[in-house]
Tab-separated table of C-alpha atoms and ligand atoms in Angstrom:
chain	number	residue	atom	x	y	z
A	1	UNK	CA	44.746	31.779	72.208
A	2	UNK	CA	47.536	33.888	73.697
A	3	UNK	CA	49.287	36.267	71.319
A	4	UNK	CA	52.775	34.784	71.953
A	5	UNK	CA	51.409	31.308	71.160
A	6	UNK	CA	49.735	32.550	67.971
A	7	UNK	CA	53.016	34.127	66.822
A	8	UNK	CA	55.316	31.230	67.711
A	9	UNK	CA	52.959	28.776	65.969
A	10	UNK	CA	53.758	30.556	62.708
A	11	UNK	CA	56.630	29.052	60.721
A	12	UNK	CA	58.406	32.415	60.521
A	13	UNK	CA	59.109	33.060	64.244
A	14	UNK	CA	60.580	31.051	67.077
A	15	UNK	CA	59.798	31.757	70.735
A	16	UNK	CA	62.790	33.984	71.273
A	17	UNK	CA	62.011	36.069	68.195
A	18	UNK	CA	58.447	36.427	69.423
A	19	UNK	CA	59.656	37.745	72.804
A	20	UNK	CA	61.835	40.258	70.997
A	21	UNK	CA	59.102	41.380	68.592
A	22	UNK	CA	56.796	42.053	71.521
A	23	UNK	CA	59.470	43.825	73.578
A	24	UNK	CA	60.272	46.038	70.594
A	25	UNK	CA	56.539	46.813	70.226
A	26	UNK	CA	56.512	45.701	66.596
A	27	UNK	CA	53.268	43.719	66.917
A	28	UNK	CA	49.867	45.311	66.347
A	29	UNK	CA	46.499	43.787	67.195
A	30	UNK	CA	43.447	45.508	65.748
A	31	UNK	CA	45.640	48.501	65.007
A	32	UNK	CA	47.118	48.829	68.530
A	33	UNK	CA	50.770	48.191	69.429
A	34	UNK	CA	50.924	45.298	71.881
A	35	UNK	CA	53.726	44.074	74.118
A	36	UNK	CA	51.749	41.788	76.456
A	37	UNK	CA	52.392	38.172	75.380
A	38	UNK	CA	49.292	37.016	77.308
A	39	UNK	CA	46.845	39.082	75.251
A	40	UNK	CA	44.064	36.801	73.961
A	41	UNK	CA	43.658	36.874	70.199
A	42	UNK	CA	40.891	35.277	68.163
A	43	UNK	CA	39.954	34.560	64.573
A	44	UNK	CA	38.387	38.041	64.501
A	45	UNK	CA	41.666	39.801	65.478
A	46	UNK	CA	43.712	41.630	62.873
A	47	UNK	CA	47.369	40.851	63.613
A	48	UNK	CA	50.343	42.613	62.069
A	49	UNK	CA	54.106	42.600	62.600
A	50	UNK	CA	55.746	45.752	61.270
A	51	UNK	CA	53.980	46.213	57.929
A	52	UNK	CA	53.308	42.518	57.420
A	53	UNK	CA	49.712	41.317	57.816
A	54	UNK	CA	49.677	37.917	59.562
A	55	UNK	CA	45.925	37.530	60.004
A	56	UNK	CA	43.297	39.789	58.461
A	57	UNK	CA	40.671	38.821	61.033
A	58	UNK	CA	37.288	37.458	60.066
A	59	UNK	CA	34.404	39.877	60.381
A	60	UNK	CA	32.383	39.088	63.498
A	61	UNK	CA	28.637	39.035	62.761
A	62	UNK	CA	25.753	39.511	65.168
A	63	UNK	CA	22.139	39.535	63.959
A	64	UNK	CA	18.811	39.940	65.720
A	65	UNK	CA	15.896	38.181	64.008
A	66	UNK	CA	12.184	38.322	64.760
A	67	UNK	CA	11.503	34.618	64.404
A	68	UNK	CA	8.078	33.945	62.899
A	69	UNK	CA	5.903	30.893	63.589
A	70	UNK	CA	6.321	27.801	61.444
A	71	UNK	CA	10.050	27.999	61.078
A	72	UNK	CA	12.793	25.695	62.380
A	73	UNK	CA	15.614	26.939	64.604
A	74	UNK	CA	18.235	25.138	62.571
A	75	UNK	CA	20.539	25.987	59.752
A	76	UNK	CA	19.225	23.145	57.567
A	77	UNK	CA	16.017	21.141	57.464
A	78	UNK	CA	14.822	18.767	54.745
A	79	UNK	CA	11.147	19.649	55.251
A	80	UNK	CA	10.605	23.093	56.691
A	81	UNK	CA	11.826	26.597	56.208
A	82	UNK	CA	14.656	27.465	58.613
A	83	UNK	CA	15.619	30.739	60.267
A	84	UNK	CA	18.624	30.847	57.935
A	85	UNK	CA	16.248	30.964	54.932
A	86	UNK	CA	15.136	34.354	56.255
A	87	UNK	CA	18.654	35.761	56.212
A	88	UNK	CA	19.943	37.378	53.067
A	89	UNK	CA	23.681	37.690	53.726
A	90	UNK	CA	26.598	36.262	51.762
A	91	UNK	CA	28.245	34.721	54.845
A	92	UNK	CA	25.052	33.403	56.457
A	93	UNK	CA	26.281	29.783	56.490
A	94	UNK	CA	28.942	30.768	59.024
A	95	UNK	CA	26.257	31.808	61.498
A	96	UNK	CA	24.896	29.746	64.354
A	97	UNK	CA	21.876	30.264	66.583
A	98	UNK	CA	22.386	31.508	70.122
A	99	UNK	CA	19.392	29.987	71.918
A	100	UNK	CA	16.943	27.975	69.859
A	101	UNK	CA	13.172	28.387	69.809
A	102	UNK	CA	10.518	25.796	68.999
A	103	UNK	CA	8.839	25.637	65.580
A	104	UNK	CA	5.870	27.798	66.595
A	105	UNK	CA	7.590	30.027	69.146
A	106	UNK	CA	8.102	33.582	67.938
A	107	UNK	CA	10.330	36.449	68.960
A	108	UNK	CA	13.920	37.306	69.639
A	109	UNK	CA	16.508	35.095	68.025
A	110	UNK	CA	20.200	35.921	67.866
A	111	UNK	CA	22.576	34.609	65.225
A	112	UNK	CA	26.327	35.037	65.223
A	113	UNK	CA	29.618	33.545	64.053
A	114	UNK	CA	31.211	34.360	67.441
A	115	UNK	CA	31.143	31.212	69.572
A	116	UNK	CA	32.482	32.897	72.717
A	117	UNK	CA	29.777	35.538	72.578
A	118	UNK	CA	26.964	33.033	72.069
A	119	UNK	CA	28.261	30.867	74.934
A	120	UNK	CA	28.183	33.846	77.283
A	121	UNK	CA	24.607	34.444	76.206
A	122	UNK	CA	23.286	30.933	76.602
A	123	UNK	CA	25.271	29.068	79.252
A	124	UNK	CA	23.235	28.603	82.452
A	125	UNK	CA	26.155	29.832	84.624
A	126	UNK	CA	25.752	33.338	83.166
A	127	UNK	CA	22.161	33.362	84.500
A	128	UNK	CA	20.948	35.836	81.893
A	129	UNK	CA	17.173	36.149	82.168
A	130	UNK	CA	15.207	35.136	79.080
A	131	UNK	CA	11.817	36.817	79.035
A	132	UNK	CA	8.820	35.125	77.441
A	133	UNK	CA	5.236	36.195	76.877
A	134	UNK	CA	3.026	33.124	77.321
A	135	UNK	CA	-0.609	32.328	76.532
A	136	UNK	CA	-2.127	29.108	77.779
A	137	UNK	CA	-5.220	26.970	77.264
A	138	UNK	CA	-6.310	26.934	80.933
A	139	UNK	CA	-6.355	29.701	83.527
A	140	UNK	CA	-2.942	30.447	85.042
A	141	UNK	CA	-3.613	30.304	88.746
A	142	UNK	CA	-1.874	32.413	91.380
A	143	UNK	CA	-0.321	29.370	93.089
A	144	UNK	CA	1.775	28.729	89.939
A	145	UNK	CA	3.980	31.665	90.942
A	146	UNK	CA	5.435	29.881	93.954
A	147	UNK	CA	6.071	26.676	92.010
A	148	UNK	CA	7.939	28.584	89.305
A	149	UNK	CA	10.060	30.122	92.084
A	150	UNK	CA	10.747	26.743	93.708
A	151	UNK	CA	11.620	24.991	90.443
A	152	UNK	CA	10.355	21.954	88.556
A	153	UNK	CA	12.042	18.583	88.644
A	154	UNK	CA	12.942	17.460	85.107
A	155	UNK	CA	13.427	13.692	85.327
A	156	UNK	CA	15.083	13.355	81.927
A	157	UNK	CA	17.927	15.714	82.872
A	158	UNK	CA	17.657	14.815	86.585
A	159	UNK	CA	17.653	18.442	87.653
A	160	UNK	CA	15.441	21.016	89.238
A	161	UNK	CA	14.996	24.223	87.282
A	162	UNK	CA	16.425	27.412	88.744
A	163	UNK	CA	14.001	29.930	90.276
A	164	UNK	CA	11.830	31.546	87.609
A	165	UNK	CA	9.675	34.621	87.895
A	166	UNK	CA	6.090	34.393	86.675
A	167	UNK	CA	3.998	37.553	86.384
A	168	UNK	CA	0.296	37.117	85.673
A	169	UNK	CA	-1.007	39.447	82.968
A	170	UNK	CA	-4.498	38.070	82.406
A	171	UNK	CA	-6.439	34.869	83.133
A	172	UNK	CA	-4.510	32.941	80.470
A	173	UNK	CA	-1.457	35.100	79.852
A	174	UNK	CA	1.743	35.741	81.745
A	175	UNK	CA	5.279	36.981	81.444
A	176	UNK	CA	7.960	34.519	82.468
A	177	UNK	CA	11.628	35.087	83.222
A	178	UNK	CA	13.907	32.025	83.209
A	179	UNK	CA	17.689	31.879	83.383
A	180	UNK	CA	18.169	28.515	81.663
A	181	UNK	CA	17.249	27.255	78.232
A	182	UNK	CA	16.355	23.590	78.734
A	183	UNK	CA	14.644	21.646	75.961
A	184	UNK	CA	10.985	22.822	75.701
A	185	UNK	CA	11.498	24.362	79.131
A	186	UNK	CA	8.509	26.702	79.246
A	187	UNK	CA	6.076	24.143	77.836
A	188	UNK	CA	7.288	21.529	80.318
A	189	UNK	CA	6.897	23.972	83.211
A	190	UNK	CA	3.274	24.683	82.304
A	191	UNK	CA	2.845	21.001	81.480
A	192	UNK	CA	3.339	20.307	85.184
A	193	UNK	CA	-0.127	21.864	85.655
A	194	UNK	CA	-1.547	20.159	82.534
A	195	UNK	CA	-1.825	23.595	81.052
A	196	UNK	CA	-0.939	23.708	77.376
A	197	UNK	CA	1.067	26.652	76.031
A	198	UNK	CA	-0.785	28.064	73.010
A	199	UNK	CA	1.465	31.004	72.262
A	200	UNK	CA	5.063	31.627	73.248
A	201	UNK	CA	7.040	34.707	72.311
A	202	UNK	CA	10.574	35.574	73.468
A	203	UNK	CA	10.827	39.267	74.214
A	204	UNK	CA	14.361	39.534	75.566
A	205	UNK	CA	17.595	37.734	76.363
A	206	UNK	CA	19.405	39.579	79.116
A	207	UNK	CA	19.909	43.176	78.058
A	208	UNK	CA	18.896	42.466	74.432
A	209	UNK	CA	15.278	43.199	73.600
A	210	UNK	CA	13.480	42.356	70.384
A	211	UNK	CA	13.444	45.530	68.301
A	212	UNK	CA	9.760	46.554	68.027
A	213	UNK	CA	10.528	47.809	64.524
A	214	UNK	CA	11.202	44.273	63.289
A	215	UNK	CA	8.198	42.448	61.886
A	216	UNK	CA	8.118	38.611	61.981
A	217	UNK	CA	10.771	37.339	59.592
A	218	UNK	CA	12.794	40.576	59.610
A	219	UNK	CA	16.272	41.001	61.057
A	220	UNK	CA	18.962	43.590	61.607
A	221	UNK	CA	22.600	43.724	62.698
A	222	UNK	CA	23.138	44.338	66.403
A	223	UNK	CA	24.387	47.766	67.403
A	224	UNK	CA	27.927	47.920	68.892
A	225	UNK	CA	26.542	48.666	72.359
A	226	UNK	CA	24.255	45.619	72.148
A	227	UNK	CA	27.195	43.375	71.254
A	228	UNK	CA	29.239	44.756	74.138
A	229	UNK	CA	26.358	44.313	76.596
A	230	UNK	CA	26.870	40.510	76.579
B	1	URA	N1	10.591	26.984	76.022
B	1	URA	C1	9.814	26.257	75.202
B	1	URA	O1	9.100	25.379	75.632
B	1	URA	N2	9.875	26.534	73.880
B	1	URA	C2	10.646	27.517	73.355
B	1	URA	O2	10.627	27.719	72.148
B	1	URA	C3	11.436	28.259	74.226
B	1	URA	C4	11.397	27.981	75.561
């Protein structure tokens, strides 16, 4: 929300006082003096007036996990181990998953408590490429490439998938770049050819690549430049 709105929502200031506080440069956001009433502040912003702390600002958290097979992309599951069970952090229940993976899909998974950041990462409008390594039961034929480019009609959602780039690596393996994240998207795309996906591994989401130093089940905090890249 806008800074002036945040301040005038507090019981201690009315709108005129807020205008004055800003004009007198008595407001600090994340340590910087601010006079622009339109500045967007969030739950992660530290907000002070003079020496008085109005909001400490929650710590924003961004984790990269190497999701192993046999693990649910959910924060709770009555039956199976979840990705959250792999995280050993006090505030892990505040985290959500930015881009789910199926039970047996492995690879890059991002967890955060920053909803704006995860929306930028996953919403189709952003068109961030998600890169998958795929192994299939049958041979992946060269004519698949054009179909992946043209798109597949998904009757359930009544949409045609956006152009995807398929690169053949071997008779039954390929690298696939898609910009959406529809339900079981990759499996449904190969399903069009009656070709079952046997192994699926997410290597990257936009500029974020799975750290090769992370073994399945391991995670690390994102580096500042990785957070800013989204
Ligand atoms: N597409 C799928 O079919 N499964 C995944 O886990 C991710 C993308």
